[in-house]
Short mmCIF file of C-alpha atoms in Angstrom, two decimals:
data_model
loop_
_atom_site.label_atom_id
_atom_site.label_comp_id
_atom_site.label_asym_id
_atom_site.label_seq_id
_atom_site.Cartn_x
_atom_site.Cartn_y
_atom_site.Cartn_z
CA UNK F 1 -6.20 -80.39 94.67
CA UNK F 2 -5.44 -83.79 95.60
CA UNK F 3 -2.27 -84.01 97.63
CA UNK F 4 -1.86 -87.52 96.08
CA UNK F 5 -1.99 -86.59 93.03
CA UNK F 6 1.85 -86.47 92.47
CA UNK F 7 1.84 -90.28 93.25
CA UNK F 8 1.97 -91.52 89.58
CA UNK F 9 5.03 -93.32 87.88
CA UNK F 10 6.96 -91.19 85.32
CA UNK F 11 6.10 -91.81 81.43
CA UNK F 12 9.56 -93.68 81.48
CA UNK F 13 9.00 -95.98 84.16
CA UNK F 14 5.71 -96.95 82.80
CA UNK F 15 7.14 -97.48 79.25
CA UNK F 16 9.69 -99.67 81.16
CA UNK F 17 7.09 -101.78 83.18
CA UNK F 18 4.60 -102.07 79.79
CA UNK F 19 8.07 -103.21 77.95
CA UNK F 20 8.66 -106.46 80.08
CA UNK F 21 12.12 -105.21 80.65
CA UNK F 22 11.76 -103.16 84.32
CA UNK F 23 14.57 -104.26 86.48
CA UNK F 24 13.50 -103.34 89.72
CA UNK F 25 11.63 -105.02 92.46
CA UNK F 26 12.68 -108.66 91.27
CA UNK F 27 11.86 -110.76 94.26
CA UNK F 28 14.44 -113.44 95.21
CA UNK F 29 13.33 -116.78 96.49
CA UNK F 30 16.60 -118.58 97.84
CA UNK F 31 19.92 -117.75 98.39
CA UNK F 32 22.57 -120.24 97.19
CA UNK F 33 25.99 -121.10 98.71
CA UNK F 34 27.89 -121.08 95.28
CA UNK F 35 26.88 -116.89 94.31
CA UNK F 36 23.84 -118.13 92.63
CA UNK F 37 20.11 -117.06 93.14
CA UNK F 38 16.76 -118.89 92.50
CA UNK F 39 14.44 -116.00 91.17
CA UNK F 40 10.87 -117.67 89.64
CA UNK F 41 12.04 -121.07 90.38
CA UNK F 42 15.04 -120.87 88.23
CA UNK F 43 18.60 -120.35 89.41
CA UNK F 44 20.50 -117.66 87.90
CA UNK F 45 24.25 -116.30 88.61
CA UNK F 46 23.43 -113.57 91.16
CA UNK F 47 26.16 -110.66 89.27
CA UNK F 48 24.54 -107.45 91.59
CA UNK F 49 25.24 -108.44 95.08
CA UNK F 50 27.28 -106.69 97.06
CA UNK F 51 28.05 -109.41 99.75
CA UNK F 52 31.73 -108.95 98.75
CA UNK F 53 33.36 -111.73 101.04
CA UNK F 54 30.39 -114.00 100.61
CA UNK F 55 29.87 -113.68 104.26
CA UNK F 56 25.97 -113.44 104.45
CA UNK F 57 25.67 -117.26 103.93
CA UNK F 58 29.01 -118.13 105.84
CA UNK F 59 27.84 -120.52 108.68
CA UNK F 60 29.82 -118.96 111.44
CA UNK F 61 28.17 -115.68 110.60
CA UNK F 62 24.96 -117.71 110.70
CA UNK F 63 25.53 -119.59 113.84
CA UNK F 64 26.23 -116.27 115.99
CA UNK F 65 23.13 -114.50 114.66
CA UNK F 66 21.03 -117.46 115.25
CA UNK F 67 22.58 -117.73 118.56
CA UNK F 68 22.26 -114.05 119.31
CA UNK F 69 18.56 -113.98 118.30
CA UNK F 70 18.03 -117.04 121.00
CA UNK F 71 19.41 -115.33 123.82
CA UNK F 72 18.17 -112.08 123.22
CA UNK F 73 15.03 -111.99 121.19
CA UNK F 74 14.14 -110.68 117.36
CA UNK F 75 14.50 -106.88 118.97
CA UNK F 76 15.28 -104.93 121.24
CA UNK F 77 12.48 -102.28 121.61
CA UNK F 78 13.77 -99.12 122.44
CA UNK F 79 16.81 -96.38 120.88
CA UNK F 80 20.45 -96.94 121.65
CA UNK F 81 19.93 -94.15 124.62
CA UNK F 82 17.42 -95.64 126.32
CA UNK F 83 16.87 -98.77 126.69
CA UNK F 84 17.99 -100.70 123.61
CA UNK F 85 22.22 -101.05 123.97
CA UNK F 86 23.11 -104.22 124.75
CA UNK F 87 26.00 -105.73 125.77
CA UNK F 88 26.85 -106.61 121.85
CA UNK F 89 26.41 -103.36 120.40
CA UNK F 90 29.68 -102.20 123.19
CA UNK F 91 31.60 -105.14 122.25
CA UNK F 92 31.19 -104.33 118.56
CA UNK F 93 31.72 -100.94 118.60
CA UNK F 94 35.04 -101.47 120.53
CA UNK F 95 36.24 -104.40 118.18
CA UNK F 96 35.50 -101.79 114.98
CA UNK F 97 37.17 -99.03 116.70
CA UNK F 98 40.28 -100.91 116.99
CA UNK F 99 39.85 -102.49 113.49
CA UNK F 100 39.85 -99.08 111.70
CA UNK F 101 42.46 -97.10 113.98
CA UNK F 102 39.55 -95.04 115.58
CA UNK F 103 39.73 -94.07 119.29
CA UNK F 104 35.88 -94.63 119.42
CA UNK F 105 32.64 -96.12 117.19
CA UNK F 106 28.93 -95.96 117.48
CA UNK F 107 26.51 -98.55 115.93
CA UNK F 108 23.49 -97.78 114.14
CA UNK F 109 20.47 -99.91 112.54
CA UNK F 110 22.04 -99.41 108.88
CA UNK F 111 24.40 -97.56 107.16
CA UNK F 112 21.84 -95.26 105.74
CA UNK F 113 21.51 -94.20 109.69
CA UNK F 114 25.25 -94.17 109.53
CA UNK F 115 25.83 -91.54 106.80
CA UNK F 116 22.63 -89.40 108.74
CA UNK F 117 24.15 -89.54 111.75
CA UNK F 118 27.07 -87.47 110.19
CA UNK F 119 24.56 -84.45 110.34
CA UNK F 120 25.13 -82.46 113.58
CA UNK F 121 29.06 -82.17 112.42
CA UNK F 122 27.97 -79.58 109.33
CA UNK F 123 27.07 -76.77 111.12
CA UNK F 124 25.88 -73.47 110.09
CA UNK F 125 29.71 -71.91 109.71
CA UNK F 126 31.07 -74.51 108.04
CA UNK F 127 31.89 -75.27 104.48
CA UNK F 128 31.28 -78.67 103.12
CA UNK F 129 32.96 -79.88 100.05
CA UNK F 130 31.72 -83.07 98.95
CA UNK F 131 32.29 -85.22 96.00
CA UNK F 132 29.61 -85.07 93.00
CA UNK F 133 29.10 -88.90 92.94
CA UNK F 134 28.72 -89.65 96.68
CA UNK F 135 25.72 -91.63 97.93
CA UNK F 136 22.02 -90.57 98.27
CA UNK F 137 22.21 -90.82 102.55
CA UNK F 138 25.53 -88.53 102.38
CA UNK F 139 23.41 -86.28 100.25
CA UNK F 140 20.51 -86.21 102.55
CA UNK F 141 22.70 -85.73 105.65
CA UNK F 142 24.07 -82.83 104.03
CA UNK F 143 20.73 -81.61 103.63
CA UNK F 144 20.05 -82.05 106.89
CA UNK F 145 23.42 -80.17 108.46
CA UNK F 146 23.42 -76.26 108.63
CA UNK F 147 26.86 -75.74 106.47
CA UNK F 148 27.17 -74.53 102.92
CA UNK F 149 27.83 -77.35 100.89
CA UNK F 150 29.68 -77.14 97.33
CA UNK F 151 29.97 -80.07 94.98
CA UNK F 152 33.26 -80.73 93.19
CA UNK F 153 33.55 -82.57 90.14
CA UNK F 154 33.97 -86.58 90.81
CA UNK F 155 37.45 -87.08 92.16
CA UNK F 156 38.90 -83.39 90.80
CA UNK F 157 41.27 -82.86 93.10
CA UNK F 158 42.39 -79.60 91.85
CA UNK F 159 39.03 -78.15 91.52
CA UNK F 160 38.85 -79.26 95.52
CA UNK F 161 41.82 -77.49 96.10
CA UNK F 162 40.79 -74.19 94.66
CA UNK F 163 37.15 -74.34 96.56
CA UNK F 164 39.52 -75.08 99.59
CA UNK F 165 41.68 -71.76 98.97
CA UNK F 166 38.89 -69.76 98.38
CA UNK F 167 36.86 -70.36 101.34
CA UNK F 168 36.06 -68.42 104.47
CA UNK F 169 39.13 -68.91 106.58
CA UNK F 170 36.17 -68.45 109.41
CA UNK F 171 34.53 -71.36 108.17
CA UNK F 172 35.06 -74.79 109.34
CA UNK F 173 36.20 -77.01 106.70
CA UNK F 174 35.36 -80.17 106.47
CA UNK F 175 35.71 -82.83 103.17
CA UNK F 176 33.49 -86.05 102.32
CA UNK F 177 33.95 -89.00 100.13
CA UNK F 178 33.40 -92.43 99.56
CA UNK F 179 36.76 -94.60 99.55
CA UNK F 180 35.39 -96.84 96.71
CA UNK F 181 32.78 -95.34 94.83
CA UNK F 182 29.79 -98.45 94.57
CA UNK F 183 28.74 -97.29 90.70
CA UNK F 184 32.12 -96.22 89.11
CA UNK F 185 34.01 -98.65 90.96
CA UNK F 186 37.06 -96.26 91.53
CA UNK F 187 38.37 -94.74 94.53
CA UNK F 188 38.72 -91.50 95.49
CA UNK F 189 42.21 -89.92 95.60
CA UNK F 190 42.81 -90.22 99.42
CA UNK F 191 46.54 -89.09 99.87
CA UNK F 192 45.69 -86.16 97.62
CA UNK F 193 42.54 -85.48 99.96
CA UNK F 194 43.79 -85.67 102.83
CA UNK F 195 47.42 -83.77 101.59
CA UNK F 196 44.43 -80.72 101.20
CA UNK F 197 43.08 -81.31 104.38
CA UNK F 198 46.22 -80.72 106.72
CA UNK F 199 46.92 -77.84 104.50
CA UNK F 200 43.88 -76.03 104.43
CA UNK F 201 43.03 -77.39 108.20
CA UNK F 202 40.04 -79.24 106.62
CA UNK F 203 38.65 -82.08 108.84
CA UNK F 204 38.35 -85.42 106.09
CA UNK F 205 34.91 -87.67 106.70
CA UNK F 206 34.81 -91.05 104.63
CA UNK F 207 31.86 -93.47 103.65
CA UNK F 208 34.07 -96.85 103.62
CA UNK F 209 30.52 -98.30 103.07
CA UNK F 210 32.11 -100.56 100.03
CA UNK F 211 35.96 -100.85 100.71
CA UNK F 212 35.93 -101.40 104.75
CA UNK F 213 36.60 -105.51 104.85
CA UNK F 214 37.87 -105.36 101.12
CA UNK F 215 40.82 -103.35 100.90
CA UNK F 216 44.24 -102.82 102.37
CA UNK F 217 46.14 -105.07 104.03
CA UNK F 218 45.03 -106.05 107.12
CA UNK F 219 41.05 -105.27 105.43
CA UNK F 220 40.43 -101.96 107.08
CA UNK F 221 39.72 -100.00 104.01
CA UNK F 222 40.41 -97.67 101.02
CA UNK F 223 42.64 -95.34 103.97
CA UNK F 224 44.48 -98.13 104.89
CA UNK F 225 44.89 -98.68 101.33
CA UNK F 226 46.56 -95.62 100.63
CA UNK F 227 47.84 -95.46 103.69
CA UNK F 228 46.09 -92.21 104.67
CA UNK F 229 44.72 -91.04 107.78
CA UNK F 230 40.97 -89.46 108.13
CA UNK F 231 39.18 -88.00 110.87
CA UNK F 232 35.81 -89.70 110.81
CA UNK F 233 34.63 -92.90 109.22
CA UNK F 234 31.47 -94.51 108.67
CA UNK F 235 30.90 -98.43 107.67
CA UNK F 236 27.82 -100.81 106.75
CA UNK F 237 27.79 -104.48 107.41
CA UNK F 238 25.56 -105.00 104.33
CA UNK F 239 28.47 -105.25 101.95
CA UNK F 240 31.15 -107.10 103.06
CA UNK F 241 30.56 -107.87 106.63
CA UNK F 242 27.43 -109.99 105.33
CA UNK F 243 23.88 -108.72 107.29
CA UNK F 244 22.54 -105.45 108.05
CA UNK F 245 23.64 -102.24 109.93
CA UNK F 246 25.90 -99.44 110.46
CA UNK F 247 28.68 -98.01 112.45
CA UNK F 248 30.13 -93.82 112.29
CA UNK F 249 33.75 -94.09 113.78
CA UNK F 250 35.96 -91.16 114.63
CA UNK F 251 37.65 -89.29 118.07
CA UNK F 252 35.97 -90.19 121.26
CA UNK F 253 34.87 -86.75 121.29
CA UNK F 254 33.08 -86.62 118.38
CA UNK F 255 31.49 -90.03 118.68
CA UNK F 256 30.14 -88.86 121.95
CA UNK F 257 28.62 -85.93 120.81
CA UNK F 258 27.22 -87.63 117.88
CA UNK F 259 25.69 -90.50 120.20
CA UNK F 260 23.70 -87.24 122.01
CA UNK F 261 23.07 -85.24 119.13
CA UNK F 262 22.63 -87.18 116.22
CA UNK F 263 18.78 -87.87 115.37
CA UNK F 264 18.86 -90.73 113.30
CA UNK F 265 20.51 -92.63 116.10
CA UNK F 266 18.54 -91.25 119.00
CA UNK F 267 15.52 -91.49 117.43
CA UNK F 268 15.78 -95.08 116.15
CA UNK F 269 15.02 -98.97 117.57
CA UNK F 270 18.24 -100.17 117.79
CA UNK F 271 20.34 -102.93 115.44
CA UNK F 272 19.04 -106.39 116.61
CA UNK F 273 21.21 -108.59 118.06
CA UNK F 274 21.06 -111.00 115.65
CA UNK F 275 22.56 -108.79 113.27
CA UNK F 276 24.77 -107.02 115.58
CA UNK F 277 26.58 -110.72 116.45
CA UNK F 278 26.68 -111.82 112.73
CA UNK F 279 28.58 -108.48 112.10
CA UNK F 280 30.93 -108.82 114.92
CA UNK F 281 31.70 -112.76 113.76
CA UNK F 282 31.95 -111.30 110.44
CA UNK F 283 34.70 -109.05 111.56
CA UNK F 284 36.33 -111.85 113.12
CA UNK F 285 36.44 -113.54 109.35
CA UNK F 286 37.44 -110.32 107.90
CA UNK F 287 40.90 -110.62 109.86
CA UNK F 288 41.57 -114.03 110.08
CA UNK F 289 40.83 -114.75 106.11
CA UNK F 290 42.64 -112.25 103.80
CA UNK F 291 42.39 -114.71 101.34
CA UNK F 292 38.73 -113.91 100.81
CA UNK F 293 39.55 -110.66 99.52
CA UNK F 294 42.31 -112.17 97.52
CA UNK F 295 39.76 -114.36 95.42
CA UNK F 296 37.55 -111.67 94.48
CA UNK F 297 39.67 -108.85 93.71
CA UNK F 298 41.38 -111.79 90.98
CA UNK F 299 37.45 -112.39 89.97
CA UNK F 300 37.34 -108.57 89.71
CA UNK F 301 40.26 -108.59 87.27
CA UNK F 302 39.31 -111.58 85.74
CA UNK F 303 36.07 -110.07 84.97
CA UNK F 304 37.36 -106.37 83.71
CA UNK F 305 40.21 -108.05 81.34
CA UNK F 306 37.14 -110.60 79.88
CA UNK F 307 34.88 -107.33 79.39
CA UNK F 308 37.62 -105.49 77.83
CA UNK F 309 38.43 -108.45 75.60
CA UNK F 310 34.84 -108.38 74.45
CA UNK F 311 35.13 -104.62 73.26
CA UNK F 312 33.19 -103.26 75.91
CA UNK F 313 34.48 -99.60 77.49
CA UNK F 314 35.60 -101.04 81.34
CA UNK F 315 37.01 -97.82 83.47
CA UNK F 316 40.19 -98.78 85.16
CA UNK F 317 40.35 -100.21 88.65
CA UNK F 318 39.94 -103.25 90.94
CA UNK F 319 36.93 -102.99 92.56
CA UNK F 320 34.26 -105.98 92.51
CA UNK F 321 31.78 -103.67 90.94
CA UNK F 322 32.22 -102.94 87.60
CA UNK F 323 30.37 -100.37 85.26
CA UNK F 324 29.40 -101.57 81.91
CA UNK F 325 27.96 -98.13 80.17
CA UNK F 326 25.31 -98.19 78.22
CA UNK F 327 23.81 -94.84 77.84
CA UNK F 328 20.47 -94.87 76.81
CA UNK F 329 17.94 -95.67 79.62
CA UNK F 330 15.68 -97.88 77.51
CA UNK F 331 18.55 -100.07 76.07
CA UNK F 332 20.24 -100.69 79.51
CA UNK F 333 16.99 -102.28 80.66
CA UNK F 334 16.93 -104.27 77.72
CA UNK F 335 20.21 -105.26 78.20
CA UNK F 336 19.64 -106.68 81.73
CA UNK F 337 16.58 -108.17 80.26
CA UNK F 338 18.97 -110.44 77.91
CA UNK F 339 21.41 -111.18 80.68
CA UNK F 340 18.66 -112.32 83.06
CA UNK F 341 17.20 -114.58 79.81
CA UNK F 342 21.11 -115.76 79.58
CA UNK F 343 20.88 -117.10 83.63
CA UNK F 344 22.55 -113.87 84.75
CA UNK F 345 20.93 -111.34 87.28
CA UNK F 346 22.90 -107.50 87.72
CA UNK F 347 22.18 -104.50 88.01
CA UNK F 348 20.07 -101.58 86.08
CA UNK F 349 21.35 -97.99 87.74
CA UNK F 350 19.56 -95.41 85.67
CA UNK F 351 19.17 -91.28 86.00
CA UNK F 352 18.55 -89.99 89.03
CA UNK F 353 21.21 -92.86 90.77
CA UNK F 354 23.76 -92.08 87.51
CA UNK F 355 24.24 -88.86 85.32
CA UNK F 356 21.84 -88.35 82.52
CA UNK F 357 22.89 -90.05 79.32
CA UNK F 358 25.00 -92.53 81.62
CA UNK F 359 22.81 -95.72 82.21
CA UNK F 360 24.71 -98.74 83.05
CA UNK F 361 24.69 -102.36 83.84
CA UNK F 362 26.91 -102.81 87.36
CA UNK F 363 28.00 -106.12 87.52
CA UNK F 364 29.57 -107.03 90.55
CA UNK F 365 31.55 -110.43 92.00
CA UNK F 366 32.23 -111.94 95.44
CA UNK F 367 34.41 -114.56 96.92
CA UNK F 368 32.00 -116.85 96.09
CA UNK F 369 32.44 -116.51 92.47
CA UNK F 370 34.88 -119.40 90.49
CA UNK F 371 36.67 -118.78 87.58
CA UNK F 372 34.15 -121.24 85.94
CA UNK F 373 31.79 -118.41 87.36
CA UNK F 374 33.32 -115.57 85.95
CA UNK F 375 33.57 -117.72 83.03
CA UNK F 376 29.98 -117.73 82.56
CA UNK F 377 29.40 -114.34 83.26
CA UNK F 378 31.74 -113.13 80.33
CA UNK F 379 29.53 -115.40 78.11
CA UNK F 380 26.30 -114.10 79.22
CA UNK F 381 27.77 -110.61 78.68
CA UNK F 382 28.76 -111.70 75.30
CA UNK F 383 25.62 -113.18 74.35
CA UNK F 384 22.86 -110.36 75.49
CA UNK F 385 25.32 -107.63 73.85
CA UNK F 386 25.44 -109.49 70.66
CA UNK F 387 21.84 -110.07 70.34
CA UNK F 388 21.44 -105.98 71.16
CA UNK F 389 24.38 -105.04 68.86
CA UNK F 390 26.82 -103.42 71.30
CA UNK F 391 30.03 -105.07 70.06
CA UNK F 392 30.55 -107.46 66.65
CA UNK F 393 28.83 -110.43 65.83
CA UNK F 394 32.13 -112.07 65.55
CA UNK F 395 32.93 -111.44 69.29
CA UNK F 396 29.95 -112.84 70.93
CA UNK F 397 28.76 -115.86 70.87
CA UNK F 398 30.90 -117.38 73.15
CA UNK F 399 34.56 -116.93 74.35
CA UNK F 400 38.22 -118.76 73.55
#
């Protein structure tokens, strides 16, 4: 027996890449300052990114990675512990710390390394109640941790709430979630959450992975938000702080053990200081220009109200991603097929990232995005669901 012989695509993938419609793997060649994309020498409305404040091609953020990467080379050769903190990565972690109400942070190489870093806090006498639709690296950490985990249904508050009076009162109890959920779009119900949590003496861990930078008012988040309090809180800069990397915030306590316990920290290079720098002037952005998240939270609306206006099901919310359902696997790859032909480049999530029978398109804007933008999005929309038959002939075609 081969051990390589489980390395073959599944019949569905292969039907997808003999179709012409697989939409994965679609290399980018430039990066353009108004949200659009070249891709095979054309330039198309980039609708999938999730460079929220338009921050990766924001000068500034440019100029101190560039700068950063002059001073202190391409890498740094060696793990956080030994050899590889610099300077930066202190300054960074105290400047997030403070931004998110956190005695304490630790910076990783990405978020993935973030959510793994979480780990050594599920131990083997604790409970872990986690949200059905977090993210694949919360799932994995779990895996990793010692502590019974149990699923409750997406954002079921109740059902949380009975798994919470029914547990070991032994047991540690500890609750994760995602503040904005990146394929739904919706956020989870914090004040209800964390109401649970000082009731059942539950600690609260949240993945502000897609909502840190975006929401509340001063930009620190879905907690801030809803003005709730958690214990522990981890953070990418991929989304809206504009490059690559990580951060797990919390008590000083806990970030301390963490930075001497947690493998995927220990046992990794650390962030660059390119990318450290560009995060930390992309934090500086963050709080001086609210405004940023103004603009595409109204391009998120303007976006949900067009979709709805086209006949399309649009789940409720304000989030800059926004799930248009298709169901079928095969048609949502045709789908973004049409909208790529109509100059328009999203996203295909199919089963395993979404429930079976739940396929969808995620379109997503950013601050870079006009109305003229949005504009043209809606049209595209229009168009490649007309020519597939998911809404009237009479609809597409164009908008008033």
């Amino acid at each position: 027996m081969d051990a390589f012989s489980k390395c073959r695509l599944s019949p569905d993938i292969e039907a997808l890449v003999a179709s012409g419609h697989y939409p994965f793997y679609l290399p980018v060649e430039e990066r353009l300052d108004d949200g659009e994309v070249v891709v095979d020498g054309r330039r198309v409305l980039m609708a999938g990114s999730n460079d929220y404040l338009a921050l990766s091609n924001d000068p500034r953020v440019k100029a101190a990675g560039v700068d950063a990467l002059c001073r202190l080379g391409a890498g740094n050769s060696g793990s956080r512990a030994l050899n590889g903190t610099l300077e930066l990565h202190r300054t960074l972690e105290a400047e997030l710390a403070a931004f998110l109400g956190h005695e304490a942070a630790m910076v990783v190489s990405t978020g993935y390394q973030a959510n793994l870093a979480l780990s050594p806090l599920f131990g083997p006498r604790d409970l872990l109640l986690a949200d059905r639709y977090i993210h694949a690296s919360l799932i994995e950490s779990a895996r990793l941790g010692q502590a019974e985990l149990r699923r409750y249904r997406h954002n079921d508050v109740a059902q949380l709430g009975r798994l919470l009076e029914g547990a070991d009162p032994e047991a540690g109890r500890l609750i994760l979630t995602e503040g904005m959920f990146s394929v739904t779009g919706d956020l989870a119900d914090l004040p209800a959450i964390t109401g649970l949590a000082a009731l059942h003496g539950a600690r609260v861990i949240l993945d502000s992975a897609h909502d840190a930078g975006l929401l509340g008012a001063g930009g620190r988040g879905a907690a801030e938000h809803h003005g709730a309090r958690v214990d522990v809180q981890t953070v990418t800069f991929s989304k809206c702080f504009g490059t690559i990397g990580g951060a797990v915030a919390g008590p000083r306590r806990v970030i301390d053990y963490l930075r001497h316990c947690a493998r995927s920290a220990l046992f990794s290079a650390s962030l660059p200081a390119a990318c450290t720098a560009a995060a930390l002037a992309a934090l500086g952005v963050v709080r001086a220009e609210p405004e940023r998240r103004r603009r595409v939270l109204a391009a998120a609306e303007s976006l949900r109200s067009g979709l709805a206006a086209l006949g399309l099901p649009v789940t409720p919310g304000f989030a800059p991603t926004v799930p248009l359902v298709v169901g079928d696997p095969e048609l949502c790859c045709r789908l973004w097929s049409e909208l790529l032909r109509e100059g328009v480049l999203a996203n295909a999530m199919l089963p395993p990232s979404v429930p079976e029978g739940r396929a969808l398109i995620r379109l997503s804007v950013t601050a870079a995005h006009t109305e003229a933008a949005v504009a043209r999005l809606l049209d595209a929309v229009a168009t490649a669901a007309e020519r597939l038959g998911l809404v009237p002939a009479a609809v597409g075609g164009g908008r008033c």
